[in-house]
């Protein structure tokens, strides 16, 4: 397994993601945003950060980085593609995922663990998880407030309380329908605002992010074979 | 020639900045403010083009980069 981790100017979570995939036995490779091919890679991750400074809108300029044509081609051909936080914003701006992300409801930068509930298991990110499973994963964003496109998005993760209850009280950023993560129609492209790579080892107080990356690798393996 | 692009978030899309400013205005005693929307303006200085070309190029810039059609609308004004 060789997972490509796309690095834009301003990306800052690439090493965390590489470390996490390494813990699961996968090889990783950093892909600079000016690259035009993703040949030889079994999956692609757009990690968190501030691509191109997030000027204009988060992800709006990154969408035009040369590598994004290759990401779109990979997505079309069924290769697993995952966007985490800023990567999620980039995938939305690129039209590879529905919706958009705006400033948090309370205009506060949120940096704390949140709970998310697995709403569907037919995606690259959740296929190894159980329906209704509650995961505790850190959120670290200012523009994580999901607004939907005209069509209803395919939701895979929703913010919830520790017991899985969904409501405004457990919605940290005002996201429409408490959406924390969505997938495309084919299920091979997914994005989420919380950071699974920061819930991977015991010292992080939660290892709940592992099941999401295990899902990703299981689809990458299936696509590879 | 200068084009001013005004980008407006659609009415049905939340505007957390606008809501926060409205609350602050209320706290300052401006009780009549029912709603605040925060728009973004971008000034484009384009030389050597006629008015129609400026509008046409500005519109293309909006379609391709400046505006996210999922949540925003825009209009273009030509000044001087």
CSV table of C-alpha atoms in Angstrom, one decimal:
chain,number,residue,atom,x,y,z
A,1,UNK,CA,0.0,0.0,0.0
A,2,UNK,CA,1.4,3.4,-0.9
A,3,UNK,CA,-0.7,6.4,0.1
A,4,UNK,CA,0.0,9.8,-1.4
A,5,UNK,CA,-0.3,12.7,0.9
A,6,UNK,CA,-0.7,16.0,-1.0
A,7,UNK,CA,1.2,18.9,0.3
A,8,UNK,CA,0.1,22.5,-0.6
A,9,UNK,CA,2.0,25.6,0.5
A,10,UNK,CA,0.5,26.0,4.0
A,11,UNK,CA,-0.4,22.3,4.6
A,12,UNK,CA,0.7,21.4,8.2
A,13,UNK,CA,-0.7,18.0,9.1
A,14,UNK,CA,1.1,15.9,6.5
A,15,UNK,CA,3.6,14.3,8.9
A,16,UNK,CA,0.9,13.5,11.4
A,17,UNK,CA,-1.1,11.7,8.7
A,18,UNK,CA,2.1,9.9,7.4
A,19,UNK,CA,2.9,8.8,11.0
A,20,UNK,CA,-0.7,7.5,11.5
A,21,UNK,CA,-0.7,5.5,8.2
A,22,UNK,CA,2.8,4.1,9.2
A,23,UNK,CA,1.3,2.8,12.4
A,24,UNK,CA,-1.1,0.7,10.3
A,25,UNK,CA,1.8,-0.6,8.1
A,26,UNK,CA,1.2,1.5,5.0
A,27,UNK,CA,3.8,3.3,3.0
A,28,UNK,CA,3.3,7.0,2.4
A,29,UNK,CA,4.7,9.5,0.0
A,30,UNK,CA,4.4,13.3,0.0
A,31,UNK,CA,3.1,14.7,-3.2
A,32,UNK,CA,3.9,18.4,-3.8
A,33,UNK,CA,1.0,20.4,-5.2
A,34,UNK,CA,2.7,21.1,-8.5
A,35,UNK,CA,2.9,17.4,-9.4
A,36,UNK,CA,0.7,16.4,-12.2
A,37,UNK,CA,0.5,12.7,-11.7
A,38,UNK,CA,-0.5,10.3,-8.9
A,39,UNK,CA,0.7,7.2,-10.7
A,40,UNK,CA,1.7,4.3,-8.5
A,41,UNK,CA,-0.4,5.4,-5.5
A,42,UNK,CA,-3.2,3.3,-4.1
A,43,UNK,CA,-4.9,6.2,-2.3
A,44,UNK,CA,-4.7,10.0,-1.9
A,45,UNK,CA,-5.1,12.1,1.2
A,46,UNK,CA,-5.4,15.9,1.4
A,47,UNK,CA,-4.4,16.7,5.0
A,48,UNK,CA,-5.2,19.6,7.2
A,49,UNK,CA,-3.5,23.0,7.2
A,50,UNK,CA,-4.0,26.3,5.4
A,51,UNK,CA,-3.5,25.6,1.7
A,52,UNK,CA,-2.3,28.7,-0.1
A,53,UNK,CA,-3.1,30.6,3.1
A,54,UNK,CA,-6.8,29.9,2.7
A,55,UNK,CA,-7.1,33.3,1.1
A,56,UNK,CA,-10.4,34.3,-0.6
A,57,UNK,CA,-12.1,31.1,0.9
A,58,UNK,CA,-10.6,28.1,2.5
A,59,UNK,CA,-9.5,25.8,-0.3
A,60,UNK,CA,-10.5,28.1,-3.1
A,61,UNK,CA,-7.0,28.7,-4.5
A,62,UNK,CA,-5.8,25.2,-3.8
A,63,UNK,CA,-8.4,23.9,-6.1
A,64,UNK,CA,-6.3,25.2,-9.0
A,65,UNK,CA,-3.1,23.6,-7.9
A,66,UNK,CA,-1.8,21.4,-10.8
A,67,UNK,CA,-2.2,18.2,-8.7
A,68,UNK,CA,-5.9,18.7,-8.4
A,69,UNK,CA,-6.5,17.5,-12.0
A,70,UNK,CA,-4.8,14.2,-11.1
A,71,UNK,CA,-6.8,14.0,-7.9
A,72,UNK,CA,-10.0,14.5,-9.9
A,73,UNK,CA,-9.0,11.8,-12.3
A,74,UNK,CA,-8.1,9.4,-9.4
A,75,UNK,CA,-11.5,10.1,-7.8
A,76,UNK,CA,-13.3,9.4,-11.1
A,77,UNK,CA,-11.4,6.1,-11.5
A,78,UNK,CA,-12.4,4.9,-8.0
A,79,UNK,CA,-9.1,5.5,-6.2
A,80,UNK,CA,-9.8,6.3,-2.5
A,81,UNK,CA,-9.5,10.0,-1.8
A,82,UNK,CA,-9.8,11.5,1.6
A,83,UNK,CA,-9.8,15.2,2.7
A,84,UNK,CA,-9.2,16.0,6.4
A,85,UNK,CA,-10.2,19.5,7.6
A,86,UNK,CA,-8.6,21.8,5.1
A,87,UNK,CA,-8.4,18.9,2.7
A,88,UNK,CA,-12.2,18.6,3.1
A,89,UNK,CA,-12.6,22.3,2.3
A,90,UNK,CA,-10.4,21.8,-0.8
A,91,UNK,CA,-12.4,18.8,-2.0
A,92,UNK,CA,-15.7,20.8,-1.6
A,93,UNK,CA,-14.2,23.8,-3.5
A,94,UNK,CA,-13.1,21.5,-6.2
A,95,UNK,CA,-16.6,20.1,-6.6
A,96,UNK,CA,-15.4,16.6,-5.7
A,97,UNK,CA,-17.7,16.7,-2.6
A,98,UNK,CA,-21.0,18.5,-2.2
A,99,UNK,CA,-21.4,21.6,-0.1
A,100,UNK,CA,-19.1,24.2,1.4
A,101,UNK,CA,-17.6,25.2,4.7
A,102,UNK,CA,-17.9,28.6,6.4
A,103,UNK,CA,-16.9,30.1,9.7
A,104,UNK,CA,-18.0,28.4,12.9
A,105,UNK,CA,-21.4,29.5,14.2
A,106,UNK,CA,-19.8,31.3,17.2
A,107,UNK,CA,-16.8,32.6,15.3
A,108,UNK,CA,-14.5,30.8,17.6
A,109,UNK,CA,-11.6,28.6,16.6
A,110,UNK,CA,-12.5,25.2,18.0
A,111,UNK,CA,-9.7,22.9,19.2
A,112,UNK,CA,-11.0,20.1,21.3
A,113,UNK,CA,-12.2,16.5,21.1
A,114,UNK,CA,-15.7,16.0,19.8
A,115,UNK,CA,-17.9,13.0,19.3
A,116,UNK,CA,-19.1,11.9,15.9
A,117,UNK,CA,-21.5,9.1,15.0
A,118,UNK,CA,-21.1,6.8,12.0
A,119,UNK,CA,-24.1,7.4,9.9
A,120,UNK,CA,-23.3,5.2,6.9
A,121,UNK,CA,-20.7,2.5,6.3
A,122,UNK,CA,-20.7,2.5,2.5
A,123,UNK,CA,-17.8,5.0,2.2
A,124,UNK,CA,-14.0,4.8,2.0
A,125,UNK,CA,-13.8,6.3,5.4
A,126,UNK,CA,-16.4,4.2,7.3
A,127,UNK,CA,-16.5,0.8,5.7
A,128,UNK,CA,-14.7,-0.8,8.6
A,129,UNK,CA,-16.8,1.0,11.2
A,130,UNK,CA,-20.1,-0.1,12.7
A,131,UNK,CA,-23.3,1.9,11.9
A,132,UNK,CA,-24.1,4.1,14.9
A,133,UNK,CA,-20.5,3.7,16.3
A,134,UNK,CA,-19.5,6.8,18.3
A,135,UNK,CA,-15.9,8.0,17.8
A,136,UNK,CA,-14.1,10.6,19.9
A,137,UNK,CA,-11.8,12.7,17.6
A,138,UNK,CA,-10.2,16.1,17.9
A,139,UNK,CA,-11.7,19.0,15.9
A,140,UNK,CA,-9.3,21.9,15.1
A,141,UNK,CA,-10.8,24.5,12.8
A,142,UNK,CA,-12.3,27.9,12.4
A,143,UNK,CA,-14.2,27.2,9.2
A,144,UNK,CA,-15.9,23.9,9.9
A,145,UNK,CA,-19.5,25.0,9.6
A,146,UNK,CA,-20.9,22.8,6.8
A,147,UNK,CA,-23.4,24.3,4.5
A,148,UNK,CA,-25.0,22.0,1.9
A,149,UNK,CA,-25.4,22.3,-1.8
A,150,UNK,CA,-28.8,22.1,-3.4
A,151,UNK,CA,-28.8,18.4,-3.3
A,152,UNK,CA,-28.8,16.5,-0.1
A,153,UNK,CA,-25.3,15.3,0.8
A,154,UNK,CA,-24.4,11.7,1.5
A,155,UNK,CA,-23.6,12.0,5.2
A,156,UNK,CA,-21.2,9.6,6.8
A,157,UNK,CA,-20.4,11.3,10.1
A,158,UNK,CA,-22.5,13.6,12.3
A,159,UNK,CA,-21.5,15.4,15.5
A,160,UNK,CA,-23.1,13.9,18.6
A,161,UNK,CA,-23.0,13.6,22.3
A,162,UNK,CA,-20.9,10.9,24.0
A,163,UNK,CA,-23.9,8.6,23.9
A,164,UNK,CA,-24.6,9.2,20.2
A,165,UNK,CA,-27.4,11.7,20.7
A,166,UNK,CA,-27.6,14.3,17.9
A,167,UNK,CA,-28.8,17.9,18.5
A,168,UNK,CA,-27.8,21.5,18.6
A,169,UNK,CA,-26.1,21.0,22.0
A,170,UNK,CA,-23.6,18.6,20.5
A,171,UNK,CA,-23.1,20.5,17.3
A,172,UNK,CA,-19.9,22.4,17.8
A,173,UNK,CA,-19.8,24.6,14.8
A,174,UNK,CA,-23.3,25.0,13.5
A,175,UNK,CA,-23.0,22.6,10.7
A,176,UNK,CA,-26.1,21.8,8.7
A,177,UNK,CA,-27.8,18.7,10.1
A,178,UNK,CA,-24.7,18.3,12.4
A,179,UNK,CA,-22.7,17.0,9.5
A,180,UNK,CA,-19.1,16.2,10.2
A,181,UNK,CA,-18.2,14.2,7.2
A,182,UNK,CA,-19.7,13.4,3.7
A,183,UNK,CA,-18.9,11.2,0.8
A,184,UNK,CA,-19.5,11.3,-2.9
A,185,UNK,CA,-22.0,9.2,-4.8
A,186,UNK,CA,-19.5,6.4,-5.5
A,187,UNK,CA,-18.3,6.3,-1.9
A,188,UNK,CA,-14.6,6.5,-2.7
A,189,UNK,CA,-14.2,10.2,-2.0
A,190,UNK,CA,-14.8,11.4,1.6
A,191,UNK,CA,-14.1,14.5,3.7
A,192,UNK,CA,-14.4,15.2,7.4
A,193,UNK,CA,-13.6,18.2,9.6
A,194,UNK,CA,-12.2,16.3,12.7
A,195,UNK,CA,-8.6,14.9,12.6
A,196,UNK,CA,-8.5,11.1,12.8
A,197,UNK,CA,-4.7,11.1,12.8
A,198,UNK,CA,-4.8,12.8,16.2
A,199,UNK,CA,-6.8,10.0,17.8
A,200,UNK,CA,-4.4,7.1,17.1
A,201,UNK,CA,-2.3,6.3,20.1
A,202,UNK,CA,-3.0,5.8,23.8
A,203,UNK,CA,-1.2,9.0,24.8
A,204,UNK,CA,-3.7,10.9,22.6
A,205,UNK,CA,-6.5,9.7,25.0
A,206,UNK,CA,-8.4,8.2,22.1
A,207,UNK,CA,-7.5,5.7,19.3
A,208,UNK,CA,-10.9,6.1,17.6
A,209,UNK,CA,-9.4,7.5,14.5
A,210,UNK,CA,-7.8,4.2,13.6
A,211,UNK,CA,-11.0,2.6,12.3
A,212,UNK,CA,-11.4,5.4,9.7
A,213,UNK,CA,-7.8,5.0,8.3
A,214,UNK,CA,-8.3,1.2,8.4
A,215,UNK,CA,-11.4,1.7,6.3
A,216,UNK,CA,-9.4,3.9,3.9
A,217,UNK,CA,-6.6,1.3,3.6
A,218,UNK,CA,-9.1,-1.6,3.1
A,219,UNK,CA,-10.5,0.2,0.0
A,220,UNK,CA,-7.1,1.1,-1.2
A,221,UNK,CA,-6.1,-2.6,-1.0
A,222,UNK,CA,-9.3,-3.7,-2.8
A,223,UNK,CA,-8.6,-1.1,-5.5
A,224,UNK,CA,-5.0,-2.3,-5.7
A,225,UNK,CA,-6.0,-5.9,-6.3
B,1,UNK,CA,-11.1,50.9,-15.6
B,2,UNK,CA,-12.1,49.6,-12.2
B,3,UNK,CA,-14.6,46.8,-11.5
B,4,UNK,CA,-16.1,46.3,-8.1
B,5,UNK,CA,-17.3,42.8,-7.5
B,6,UNK,CA,-19.7,42.4,-4.6
B,7,UNK,CA,-20.1,38.8,-3.3
B,8,UNK,CA,-23.1,38.0,-1.2
B,9,UNK,CA,-23.8,34.9,0.7
B,10,UNK,CA,-27.3,33.6,-0.2
B,11,UNK,CA,-30.1,34.4,2.2
B,12,UNK,CA,-30.6,30.7,3.1
B,13,UNK,CA,-26.9,30.3,4.0
B,14,UNK,CA,-25.9,31.1,7.5
B,15,UNK,CA,-23.8,34.3,8.0
B,16,UNK,CA,-22.0,33.9,11.4
B,17,UNK,CA,-20.1,37.1,11.0
B,18,UNK,CA,-23.3,39.0,10.3
B,19,UNK,CA,-25.1,37.4,13.3
B,20,UNK,CA,-22.3,38.3,15.6
B,21,UNK,CA,-22.2,41.9,14.4
B,22,UNK,CA,-26.0,42.2,14.8
B,23,UNK,CA,-25.8,41.0,18.4
B,24,UNK,CA,-23.0,43.5,19.1
B,25,UNK,CA,-25.0,46.4,17.6
B,26,UNK,CA,-27.9,45.3,19.8
B,27,UNK,CA,-25.7,45.4,22.9
B,28,UNK,CA,-24.7,48.9,21.9
B,29,UNK,CA,-28.3,50.0,21.9
B,30,UNK,CA,-29.1,49.8,18.2
B,31,UNK,CA,-32.3,47.9,18.9
B,32,UNK,CA,-33.8,48.4,15.4
B,33,UNK,CA,-31.2,46.3,13.6
B,34,UNK,CA,-33.1,43.2,12.5
B,35,UNK,CA,-30.4,41.5,10.5
B,36,UNK,CA,-26.8,42.1,9.3
B,37,UNK,CA,-25.3,40.4,6.3
B,38,UNK,CA,-21.5,40.7,5.7
B,39,UNK,CA,-20.7,41.0,2.0
B,40,UNK,CA,-17.3,40.9,0.4
B,41,UNK,CA,-16.1,43.4,-2.2
B,42,UNK,CA,-13.1,42.8,-4.5
B,43,UNK,CA,-11.7,45.7,-6.6
B,44,UNK,CA,-10.3,44.8,-9.9
B,45,UNK,CA,-8.2,47.4,-11.9
B,46,UNK,CA,-8.2,46.4,-15.5
B,47,UNK,CA,-6.3,48.5,-18.0
B,48,UNK,CA,-6.7,48.6,-21.8
B,49,UNK,CA,-10.1,47.0,-22.0
B,50,UNK,CA,-13.4,48.6,-22.8
B,51,UNK,CA,-16.4,48.4,-20.5
B,52,UNK,CA,-17.9,45.3,-22.0
B,53,UNK,CA,-14.6,43.5,-21.9
B,54,UNK,CA,-14.1,44.4,-18.2
B,55,UNK,CA,-17.6,43.1,-17.3
B,56,UNK,CA,-17.0,40.0,-19.3
B,57,UNK,CA,-13.7,39.2,-17.7
B,58,UNK,CA,-14.9,40.1,-14.2
B,59,UNK,CA,-17.8,37.7,-14.7
B,60,UNK,CA,-15.5,34.9,-15.8
B,61,UNK,CA,-13.3,35.6,-12.8
B,62,UNK,CA,-16.3,35.2,-10.5
B,63,UNK,CA,-17.4,32.0,-12.2
B,64,UNK,CA,-14.0,30.4,-12.0
B,65,UNK,CA,-12.5,31.6,-8.7
B,66,UNK,CA,-14.0,34.6,-6.8
B,67,UNK,CA,-17.4,33.2,-6.1
B,68,UNK,CA,-18.4,29.8,-4.7
B,69,UNK,CA,-21.7,29.1,-6.5
B,70,UNK,CA,-22.8,26.6,-3.8
B,71,UNK,CA,-23.4,29.5,-1.4
B,72,UNK,CA,-22.8,32.9,-3.0
B,73,UNK,CA,-24.2,35.3,-5.6
B,74,UNK,CA,-22.4,38.3,-7.1
B,75,UNK,CA,-22.8,41.5,-9.0
B,76,UNK,CA,-20.3,43.7,-10.9
B,77,UNK,CA,-20.2,47.5,-10.9
B,78,UNK,CA,-17.9,49.5,-13.1
B,79,UNK,CA,-16.4,52.7,-11.6
B,80,UNK,CA,-14.3,55.3,-13.3
